[in-house]
């Protein structure tokens, strides 16, 4: 099914030139030589800086780019849909009908969206590593590392006002300080209806040919006015030709290419199966709940889509890891590194084994899988910990409670996003039942959490009893600090208190394991740099990366998959499926469809090396003009989590011509269109 | 949410008269006294015999009843839907459009449906127990018991020609020989379209008010002619009144009321969570697959419905077991028995602990959860084992390969049901991935099964490579016996061979544990009979049982739930849900709906004690006339797996007036209607 996985590892090792368009490159270490050699194009510092400062990171987990001097931002509909859902109500469903601000005044402020634009990068590896002394226990080392990183971030934040994050690269081989311009006033400008944006829904997700208008526009504001953004990408309606060199600039979330075989085995036997178990539960229960009632369906749409996306991505990756040929290739590829640093490999293996003993508890209690992760319980815990951490020196705090993170924390904590108690109850009941399944009903912590009730009853009682959905209550508790928290009888605050000691201990244990692993990877990275020279790029870390490639179809068995689709193909696919959801089109679309040129390019594929988090990344040509909008990988591309291959793996983008045509003919979004193409 | 679970156990114990309408009674030990005392009705032997011989068991897992002297059988659409699906093709979708044989000749023969009608019951407890000697190991005892049971069944089968099953009652407290008239030529006569039959689908399953025309009709044939069935139930269009005494006669599948607390804990911490994990996987993947393609959706409809039904049922039960108050009540209820037989309780507890060590492997390998249970792999294993077992003496064979079971085995093995290789591949890939998650990819058995491939690749290879979908191939292998099997290079036969030794050992271990538990329950049952006298009835065992109750609404919080719904309510519910699936109605229905009297009763509830397997059971009045058709429990009724309560728990039935009106006005099934009401 994925023949490239069956290639013996050595074959690729023998053909380094065949590494093709691999790499998610740091902007500080771009693939200048590679691109020059293969495509004859010179990446210059000015070209790079313009692209960097035109690129936007979405705090909600995606990418985007400025496309006008007045802060207009293009991203995927599926990156923006969380916000679009939060801006919707029962009577104004912006996912269903789309949104267009016909005037500037109608642009809709998002309740809790943070955007970051990368301003500078500084290598702080020496300083970070200097803080960790030989002979320290993992716990001591982790504490020392946390403290020095906190110091660096605070110092940078105080000096520049920029959001300042120390990013761990090469699994611990290097530490870079990233400084971001932060935007917290972001407004929705335009979104197509969800049927056009996500045509084919889950069934066609990670497939190609594909027909999605997966785009939307936001605008960054400062001081209640559109932000001035001199760096922005020029719109190029014609897009790129087949075979043309294109770049993406975005924020790939996480890859596992430089981890060791032992780490992949842990993912295969524990990490992915655990996560899938959770996803299967969540998807089933959310869909069942949505099916009961139309308003339920509206409230849970985004959660269902997100869950389904995760399920497909992880299943494809797990099947890759369960392929003994791929694992053999991995083993072969690390032979040399293993010879250079055998002790480091052994320490990682031991650390993974050790982690097995507490990993499930850590995920349940600290990550919050037992409490409907991200729901009202997490608000309760944030309030509890914000109060506790405030009394500690900066360097000893948990990182999300440090001063430089305050703006992000408060944006989230005081979000006006609607909270639906029935959905919260469903989530919490599901999570508590999952907790019982994983730890057993006889576990003392479980018994404490359930307080003598069944999971369903306990969840209903907790959600009915809490008042944390009220922003004023949250604010009062936040401002009241430890005294207010101590006095609170909110049942979720009390639950957070009940488990906090155990939960913090688990986190500490996890961080000590991470320290052992990153120290080992530091040794491995040295061997890697020696072996790979300037071909080395770090695994994805949700920080800005450059990738390059060409627009290109591929062959699947006997079938040729062309590089590009059209509106016509979309209507064909819809008909073939009897136009049942998610292959139906909105009333808005059907009313105007005849005005669209059926041969307008809609989606296209390229060999760029991307992964989750790259959604919304601009695709640019040699001139730095915007010629596409990344929104997906195809299924064969998903194993690139571990190995890049351009045999069938492709990045999937929306073509600018499709966005422009739909905005003009279907949605009549003239004001934005003018700004875009002026 | 289920306040009755919060009642202290003692309260019920103090009020034995309040046991209400509890009980799934043996026809050899009916609740004569109870019904007489409470309702003044005398259950006579003749009344009972007529009901017994009018009652039909569906081998596919449900109940039904004769409703004419010519073998016409009424059951639920959801009991028949597996057959209806097997009789459908891409171009003739009998689920979607329904089916009506306008003439006798058009009645459609089912590919593999076996029906049983109970002819007699004989207590063989003494004989079975006499075969097991003191001092035997559990393994020896299990072997001895298997042999004596095989002997009894063979002797009865040879003497009478009846299907003869020894049924274990009271968890091992008694053994009864059940003799059944067996029908293997069964034909589909009438089925409404699935939208009417399963209106509200999964969302409304286990809910009330409810609006389902969940019925269909089959006919038993013998010698290619309609079977003569002098015992049949008279149709009573008016049904039963609120408050009226009604009985059900059907085949409840399994309850866990007399198991011990330790057994419930094992269900809570292992059995149910395992099963739910499997269900969540299956439901998610089947739905995702169905969503990709209309024909996929048709092929998997029945599997999805079955999976969803299991999910809801188990979740409700698990939440019950996770309620400490319910478990405390259970503990209290067994105090006296525990005092009487402390060693028996301890042995069960130890046996459950011991089973933990191999249970997961047993389910995966022997039950077949690793191989897409029920698919082509199970055909392969049946062929392999049929050949191996044929060479053994009757008493040593696995029970499904004994002579008396041959007809059922062959009916199944040579079924003409359509086999879809894409669906088989999906199921097998899912199951193999589940196997890896449960046992780890490094397990030697797992590695043997995967043969160096990933689960997806291996599944595709096995299903593409097998030819067992061809009935002629199956027949040749079956008739060729051990030599043919030894020579076969079918990849599924080879896989079955590969795991058979380990799989059989696991089964043997499981049967030894069961033996320990049933011996212990024999001691407990003695104490139970002494305590409960004629109030004792055994847990459900998919054998014929009688229950009694009254038609009755209930109060849910402040809301009064009336005992009966109407066609009008169905149309109201449809409108409120915007008529989206599964709340939409078929074209057939909509075209004729105006002819239906909207006030016709549609579904009703009663306090009868039922569970899964009772689906399709007739509801009869004092005269033995058919006044309803059981098709569901409401959600509060599901905990009756462990505890019966009539506070909110109810059986849900289709009203005969609705069936009659729809057959007349919507489906124009005049021939059948006439036979039914003549």
GROMACS .gro file of N, CA, C and O in nm, chain A residues 528-619:
model
  368
  528UNK      N    1   2.519   1.355   1.467
  528UNK     CA    2   2.438   1.383   1.348
  528UNK      C    3   2.496   1.499   1.268
  528UNK      O    4   2.506   1.491   1.145
  529UNK      N    5   2.535   1.608   1.335
  529UNK     CA    6   2.591   1.722   1.264
  529UNK      C    7   2.717   1.681   1.191
  529UNK      O    8   2.741   1.720   1.077
  530UNK      N    9   2.798   1.599   1.258
  530UNK     CA   10   2.923   1.552   1.197
  530UNK      C   11   2.892   1.470   1.072
  530UNK      O   12   2.959   1.481   0.970
  531UNK      N   13   2.788   1.388   1.078
  531UNK     CA   14   2.755   1.302   0.965
  531UNK      C   15   2.687   1.379   0.852
  531UNK      O   16   2.718   1.363   0.735
  532UNK      N   17   2.592   1.465   0.887
  532UNK     CA   18   2.503   1.523   0.786
  532UNK      C   19   2.543   1.663   0.739
  532UNK      O   20   2.492   1.710   0.637
  533UNK      N   21   2.628   1.730   0.815
  533UNK     CA   22   2.668   1.865   0.777
  533UNK      C   23   2.547   1.955   0.759
  533UNK      O   24   2.456   1.955   0.841
  534UNK      N   25   2.544   2.029   0.647
  534UNK     CA   26   2.435   2.126   0.629
  534UNK      C   27   2.305   2.062   0.579
  534UNK      O   28   2.208   2.130   0.549
  535UNK      N   29   2.302   1.927   0.572
  535UNK     CA   30   2.175   1.860   0.539
  535UNK      C   31   2.089   1.841   0.663
  535UNK      O   32   1.975   1.795   0.654
  536UNK      N   33   2.144   1.869   0.780
  536UNK     CA   34   2.069   1.845   0.903
  536UNK      C   35   1.969   1.957   0.927
  536UNK      O   36   2.004   2.075   0.919
  537UNK      N   37   1.847   1.918   0.950
  537UNK     CA   38   1.744   2.016   0.991
  537UNK      C   39   1.672   1.951   1.110
  537UNK      O   40   1.667   1.828   1.120
  538UNK      N   41   1.620   2.030   1.200
  538UNK     CA   42   1.560   1.970   1.320
  538UNK      C   43   1.416   1.923   1.296
  538UNK      O   44   1.351   1.969   1.202
  539UNK      N   45   1.370   1.834   1.381
  539UNK     CA   46   1.229   1.796   1.379
  539UNK      C   47   1.141   1.919   1.402
  539UNK      O   48   1.185   2.019   1.459
  540UNK      N   49   1.018   1.908   1.355
  540UNK     CA   50   0.923   2.019   1.368
  540UNK      C   51   0.892   2.048   1.514
  540UNK      O   52   0.887   1.956   1.596
  541UNK      N   53   0.877   2.176   1.546
  541UNK     CA   54   0.854   2.218   1.684
  541UNK      C   55   0.752   2.332   1.693
  541UNK      O   56   0.754   2.411   1.786
  542UNK      N   57   0.663   2.343   1.596
  542UNK     CA   58   0.567   2.454   1.587
  542UNK      C   59   0.638   2.589   1.588
  542UNK      O   60   0.590   2.686   1.646
  543UNK      N   61   0.755   2.591   1.526
  543UNK     CA   62   0.825   2.719   1.505
  543UNK      C   63   0.845   2.734   1.354
  543UNK      O   64   0.830   2.638   1.278
  544UNK      N   65   0.878   2.854   1.310
  544UNK     CA   66   0.876   2.885   1.167
  544UNK      C   67   0.979   2.804   1.088
  544UNK      O   68   1.096   2.799   1.124
  545UNK      N   69   0.934   2.744   0.979
  545UNK     CA   70   1.021   2.663   0.894
  545UNK      C   71   0.993   2.692   0.746
  545UNK      O   72   0.881   2.724   0.707
  546UNK      N   73   1.099   2.671   0.669
  546UNK     CA   74   1.089   2.687   0.524
  546UNK      C   75   1.098   2.549   0.460
  546UNK      O   76   1.183   2.468   0.499
  547UNK      N   77   1.010   2.521   0.364
  547UNK     CA   78   1.030   2.399   0.286
  547UNK      C   79   1.019   2.434   0.139
  547UNK      O   80   0.964   2.538   0.103
  548UNK      N   81   1.078   2.351   0.055
  548UNK     CA   82   1.074   2.379  -0.089
  548UNK      C   83   1.030   2.254  -0.163
  548UNK      O   84   1.035   2.143  -0.109
  549UNK      N   85   0.984   2.273  -0.286
  549UNK     CA   86   0.937   2.159  -0.363
  549UNK      C   87   0.885   2.206  -0.497
  549UNK      O   88   0.905   2.322  -0.535
  550UNK      N   89   0.820   2.115  -0.568
  550UNK     CA   90   0.762   2.151  -0.697
  550UNK      C   91   0.618   2.103  -0.705
  550UNK      O   92   0.581   2.006  -0.640
  551UNK      N   93   0.541   2.172  -0.786
  551UNK     CA   94   0.404   2.129  -0.814
  551UNK      C   95   0.414   2.003  -0.899
  551UNK      O   96   0.479   2.004  -1.004
  552UNK      N   97   0.350   1.894  -0.854
  552UNK     CA   98   0.377   1.767  -0.920
  552UNK      C   99   0.273   1.661  -0.887
  552UNK      O  100   0.242   1.637  -0.769
  553UNK      N  101   0.220   1.594  -0.991
  553UNK     CA  102   0.131   1.479  -0.970
  553UNK      C  103   0.210   1.355  -0.932
  553UNK      O  104   0.331   1.364  -0.908
  554UNK      N  105   0.145   1.240  -0.925
  554UNK     CA  106   0.217   1.117  -0.896
  554UNK      C  107   0.140   0.998  -0.951
  554UNK      O  108   0.028   1.011  -1.001
  555UNK      N  109   0.204   0.882  -0.940
  555UNK     CA  110   0.141   0.761  -0.991
  555UNK      C  111   0.105   0.670  -0.876
  555UNK      O  112   0.186   0.645  -0.787
  556UNK      N  113  -0.019   0.623  -0.874
  556UNK     CA  114  -0.066   0.535  -0.768
  556UNK      C  115  -0.110   0.405  -0.834
  556UNK      O  116  -0.217   0.397  -0.892
  557UNK      N  117  -0.025   0.303  -0.825
  557UNK     CA  118  -0.053   0.180  -0.897
  557UNK      C  119  -0.053   0.210  -1.045
  557UNK      O  120   0.047   0.260  -1.099
  558UNK      N  121  -0.164   0.184  -1.110
  558UNK     CA  122  -0.172   0.213  -1.254
  558UNK      C  123  -0.229   0.352  -1.281
  558UNK      O  124  -0.239   0.397  -1.394
  559UNK      N  125  -0.272   0.416  -1.171
  559UNK     CA  126  -0.344   0.541  -1.187
  559UNK      C  127  -0.250   0.661  -1.181
  559UNK      O  128  -0.163   0.666  -1.096
  560UNK      N  129  -0.271   0.757  -1.271
  560UNK     CA  130  -0.197   0.881  -1.264
  560UNK      C  131  -0.283   0.984  -1.191
  560UNK      O  132  -0.397   1.008  -1.229
  561UNK      N  133  -0.227   1.040  -1.086
  561UNK     CA  134  -0.300   1.143  -1.013
  561UNK      C  135  -0.247   1.278  -1.059
  561UNK      O  136  -0.131   1.310  -1.035
  562UNK      N  137  -0.331   1.356  -1.128
  562UNK     CA  138  -0.283   1.484  -1.180
  562UNK      C  139  -0.258   1.584  -1.068
  562UNK      O  140  -0.309   1.568  -0.958
  563UNK      N  141  -0.181   1.688  -1.100
  563UNK     CA  142  -0.137   1.782  -0.996
  563UNK      C  143  -0.246   1.879  -0.953
  563UNK      O  144  -0.234   1.944  -0.851
  564UNK      N  145  -0.355   1.885  -1.029
  564UNK     CA  146  -0.449   1.994  -1.005
  564UNK      C  147  -0.594   1.950  -1.026
  564UNK      O  148  -0.622   1.867  -1.111
  565UNK      N  149  -0.686   2.008  -0.948
  565UNK     CA  150  -0.829   1.981  -0.969
  565UNK      C  151  -0.900   2.112  -1.006
  565UNK      O  152  -0.839   2.219  -1.000
  566UNK      N  153  -1.028   2.099  -1.041
  566UNK     CA  154  -1.105   2.217  -1.083
  566UNK      C  155  -1.244   2.217  -1.017
  566UNK      O  156  -1.285   2.118  -0.958
  567UNK      N  157  -1.314   2.327  -1.029
  567UNK     CA  158  -1.453   2.335  -0.982
  567UNK      C  159  -1.537   2.223  -1.044
  567UNK      O  160  -1.627   2.169  -0.983
  568UNK      N  161  -1.506   2.192  -1.166
  568UNK     CA  162  -1.582   2.090  -1.237
  568UNK      C  163  -1.571   1.955  -1.165
  568UNK      O  164  -1.669   1.884  -1.146
  569UNK      N  165  -1.448   1.924  -1.124
  569UNK     CA  166  -1.425   1.800  -1.051
  569UNK      C  167  -1.505   1.794  -0.922
  569UNK      O  168  -1.556   1.690  -0.882
  570UNK      N  169  -1.518   1.909  -0.857
  570UNK     CA  170  -1.595   1.916  -0.733
  570UNK      C  171  -1.741   1.880  -0.759
  570UNK      O  172  -1.801   1.800  -0.686
  571UNK      N  173  -1.796   1.935  -0.866
  571UNK     CA  174  -1.936   1.906  -0.895
  571UNK      C  175  -1.956   1.761  -0.938
  571UNK      O  176  -2.056   1.699  -0.903
  572UNK      N  177  -1.856   1.707  -1.006
  572UNK     CA  178  -1.862   1.565  -1.043
  572UNK      C  179  -1.862   1.474  -0.920
  572UNK      O  180  -1.938   1.379  -0.912
  573UNK      N  181  -1.772   1.505  -0.827
  573UNK     CA  182  -1.762   1.423  -0.705
  573UNK      C  183  -1.894   1.431  -0.626
  573UNK      O  184  -1.942   1.331  -0.574
  574UNK      N  185  -1.950   1.549  -0.621
  574UNK     CA  186  -2.076   1.569  -0.549
  574UNK      C  187  -2.187   1.483  -0.609
  574UNK      O  188  -2.259   1.414  -0.539
  575UNK      N  189  -2.194   1.487  -0.740
  575UNK     CA  190  -2.298   1.407  -0.808
  575UNK      C  191  -2.280   1.258  -0.785
  575UNK      O  192  -2.376   1.186  -0.760
  576UNK      N  193  -2.156   1.212  -0.796
  576UNK     CA  194  -2.128   1.070  -0.780
  576UNK      C  195  -2.172   1.020  -0.642
  576UNK      O  196  -2.207   0.904  -0.624
  577UNK      N  197  -2.168   1.110  -0.543
  577UNK     CA  198  -2.207   1.070  -0.408
  577UNK      C  199  -2.353   1.106  -0.378
  577UNK      O  200  -2.393   1.113  -0.262
  578UNK      N  201  -2.429   1.130  -0.483
  578UNK     CA  202  -2.571   1.160  -0.463
  578UNK      C  203  -2.592   1.289  -0.386
  578UNK      O  204  -2.698   1.310  -0.328
  579UNK      N  205  -2.487   1.372  -0.381
  579UNK     CA  206  -2.495   1.502  -0.312
  579UNK      C  207  -2.538   1.489  -0.166
  579UNK      O  208  -2.594   1.582  -0.108
  580UNK      N  209  -2.512   1.372  -0.105
  580UNK     CA  210  -2.542   1.362   0.039
  580UNK      C  211  -2.426   1.425   0.117
  580UNK      O  212  -2.313   1.430   0.070
  581UNK      N  213  -2.453   1.475   0.237
  581UNK     CA  214  -2.345   1.532   0.317
  581UNK      C  215  -2.235   1.429   0.341
  581UNK      O  216  -2.269   1.312   0.358
  582UNK      N  217  -2.108   1.464   0.341
  582UNK     CA  218  -2.052   1.599   0.323
  582UNK      C  219  -2.016   1.629   0.178
  582UNK      O  220  -1.921   1.703   0.153
  583UNK      N  221  -2.092   1.573   0.087
  583UNK     CA  222  -2.065   1.597  -0.056
  583UNK      C  223  -2.169   1.689  -0.118
  583UNK      O  224  -2.185   1.695  -0.239
  584UNK      N  225  -2.243   1.757  -0.032
  584UNK     CA  226  -2.345   1.851  -0.082
  584UNK      C  227  -2.286   1.992  -0.080
  584UNK      O  228  -2.184   2.019  -0.017
  585UNK      N  229  -2.352   2.081  -0.151
  585UNK     CA  230  -2.307   2.220  -0.156
  585UNK      C  231  -2.414   2.309  -0.095
  585UNK      O  232  -2.533   2.274  -0.093
  586UNK      N  233  -2.371   2.422  -0.043
  586UNK     CA  234  -2.465   2.511   0.026
  586UNK      C  235  -2.562   2.575  -0.073
  586UNK      O  236  -2.536   2.580  -0.194
  587UNK      N  237  -2.671   2.626  -0.021
  587UNK     CA  238  -2.767   2.700  -0.105
  587UNK      C  239  -2.696   2.819  -0.170
  587UNK      O  240  -2.717   2.847  -0.288
  588UNK      N  241  -2.611   2.887  -0.092
  588UNK     CA  242  -2.537   3.002  -0.142
  588UNK      C  243  -2.455   2.961  -0.266
  588UNK      O  244  -2.453   3.030  -0.367
  589UNK      N  245  -2.387   2.851  -0.254
  589UNK     CA  246  -2.301   2.805  -0.363
  589UNK      C  247  -2.383   2.764  -0.485
  589UNK      O  248  -2.355   2.805  -0.598
  590UNK      N  249  -2.488   2.686  -0.459
  590UNK     CA  250  -2.568   2.636  -0.572
  590UNK      C  251  -2.632   2.751  -0.650
  590UNK      O  252  -2.644   2.745  -0.772
  591UNK      N  253  -2.671   2.856  -0.576
  591UNK     CA  254  -2.737   2.968  -0.643
  591UNK      C  255  -2.645   3.037  -0.744
  591UNK      O  256  -2.691   3.092  -0.844
  592UNK      N  257  -2.514   3.034  -0.718
  592UNK     CA  258  -2.421   3.112  -0.801
  592UNK      C  259  -2.326   3.024  -0.883
  592UNK      O  260  -2.244   3.076  -0.961
  593UNK      N  261  -2.334   2.893  -0.863
  593UNK     CA  262  -2.235   2.802  -0.921
  593UNK      C  263  -2.221   2.820  -1.072
  593UNK      O  264  -2.111   2.807  -1.128
  594UNK      N  265  -2.332   2.850  -1.138
  594UNK     CA  266  -2.327   2.859  -1.285
  594UNK      C  267  -2.239   2.973  -1.332
  594UNK      O  268  -2.195   2.976  -1.446
  595UNK      N  269  -2.213   3.069  -1.244
  595UNK     CA  270  -2.128   3.183  -1.283
  595UNK      C  271  -1.980   3.150  -1.279
  595UNK      O  272  -1.897   3.228  -1.326
  596UNK      N  273  -1.946   3.037  -1.215
  596UNK     CA  274  -1.804   3.001  -1.202
  596UNK      C  275  -1.755   2.931  -1.328
  596UNK      O  276  -1.824   2.846  -1.383
  597UNK      N  277  -1.636   2.968  -1.371
  597UNK     CA  278  -1.573   2.895  -1.481
  597UNK      C  279  -1.536   2.756  -1.429
  597UNK      O  280  -1.454   2.744  -1.338
  598UNK      N  281  -1.595   2.649  -1.484
  598UNK     CA  282  -1.571   2.515  -1.430
  598UNK      C  283  -1.425   2.472  -1.439
  598UNK      O  284  -1.384   2.382  -1.365
  599UNK      N  285  -1.349   2.535  -1.526
  599UNK     CA  286  -1.210   2.493  -1.541
  599UNK      C  287  -1.113   2.569  -1.449
  599UNK      O  288  -0.992   2.551  -1.455
  600UNK      N  289  -1.168   2.654  -1.364
  600UNK     CA  290  -1.083   2.725  -1.266
  600UNK      C  291  -1.011   2.622  -1.180
  600UNK      O  292  -1.073   2.531  -1.126
  601UNK      N  293  -0.878   2.636  -1.165
  601UNK     CA  294  -0.806   2.542  -1.077
  601UNK      C  295  -0.855   2.556  -0.932
  601UNK      O  296  -0.880   2.668  -0.887
  602UNK      N  297  -0.868   2.445  -0.864
  602UNK     CA  298  -0.922   2.450  -0.729
  602UNK      C  299  -0.816   2.411  -0.625
  602UNK      O  300  -0.780   2.491  -0.542
  603UNK      N  301  -0.769   2.288  -0.631
  603UNK     CA  302  -0.663   2.244  -0.538
  603UNK      C  303  -0.546   2.191  -0.620
  603UNK      O  304  -0.564   2.149  -0.735
  604UNK      N  305  -0.426   2.194  -0.561
  604UNK     CA  306  -0.310   2.136  -0.630
  604UNK      C  307  -0.216   2.073  -0.528
  604UNK      O  308  -0.226   2.099  -0.408
  605UNK      N  309  -0.127   1.990  -0.579
  605UNK     CA  310  -0.033   1.922  -0.490
  605UNK      C  311   0.112   1.956  -0.527
  605UNK      O  312   0.143   1.985  -0.642
  606UNK      N  313   0.197   1.948  -0.425
  606UNK     CA  314   0.339   1.974  -0.446
  606UNK      C  315   0.420   1.887  -0.351
  606UNK      O  316   0.366   1.826  -0.260
  607UNK      N  317   0.551   1.883  -0.375
  607UNK     CA  318   0.637   1.793  -0.297
  607UNK      C  319   0.689   1.856  -0.169
  607UNK      O  320   0.775   1.798  -0.103
  608UNK      N  321   0.638   1.973  -0.133
  608UNK     CA  322   0.688   2.039  -0.011
  608UNK      C  323   0.672   1.951   0.112
  608UNK      O  324   0.572   1.882   0.129
  609UNK      N  325   0.771   1.960   0.197
  609UNK     CA  326   0.776   1.880   0.320
  609UNK      C  327   0.701   1.953   0.431
  609UNK      O  328   0.750   2.053   0.485
  610UNK      N  329   0.583   1.903   0.463
  610UNK     CA  330   0.499   1.971   0.563
  610UNK      C  331   0.440   1.868   0.659
  610UNK      O  332   0.449   1.749   0.637
  611UNK      N  333   0.378   1.919   0.763
  611UNK     CA  334   0.301   1.832   0.853
  611UNK      C  335   0.196   1.916   0.924
  611UNK      O  336   0.181   2.036   0.896
  612UNK      N  337   0.119   1.854   1.013
  612UNK     CA  338   0.017   1.927   1.089
  612UNK      C  339   0.077   2.050   1.155
  612UNK      O  340   0.185   2.043   1.212
  613UNK      N  341   0.005   2.163   1.147
  613UNK     CA  342   0.059   2.290   1.196
  613UNK      C  343   0.092   2.380   1.078
  613UNK      O  344   0.087   2.502   1.085
  614UNK      N  345   0.127   2.314   0.965
  614UNK     CA  346   0.150   2.387   0.840
  614UNK      C  347   0.019   2.434   0.776
  614UNK      O  348   0.021   2.511   0.680
  615UNK      N  349  -0.092   2.385   0.826
  615UNK     CA  350  -0.220   2.428   0.770
  615UNK      C  351  -0.227   2.579   0.767
  615UNK      O  352  -0.202   2.645   0.868
  616UNK      N  353  -0.262   2.633   0.650
  616UNK     CA  354  -0.272   2.778   0.636
  616UNK      C  355  -0.143   2.843   0.589
  616UNK      O  356  -0.138   2.964   0.565
  617UNK      N  357  -0.036   2.763   0.575
  617UNK     CA  358   0.092   2.818   0.528
  617UNK      C  359   0.077   2.870   0.386
  617UNK      O  360   0.014   2.807   0.302
  618UNK      N  361   0.140   2.985   0.359
  618UNK     CA  362   0.142   3.033   0.221
  618UNK      C  363   0.236   2.946   0.137
  618UNK      O  364   0.336   2.896   0.188
  619UNK      N  365   0.199   2.929   0.010
  619UNK     CA  366   0.291   2.872  -0.087
  619UNK      C  367   0.336   2.989  -0.174
  619UNK      O  368   0.251   3.063  -0.225
   0.00000   0.00000   0.00000
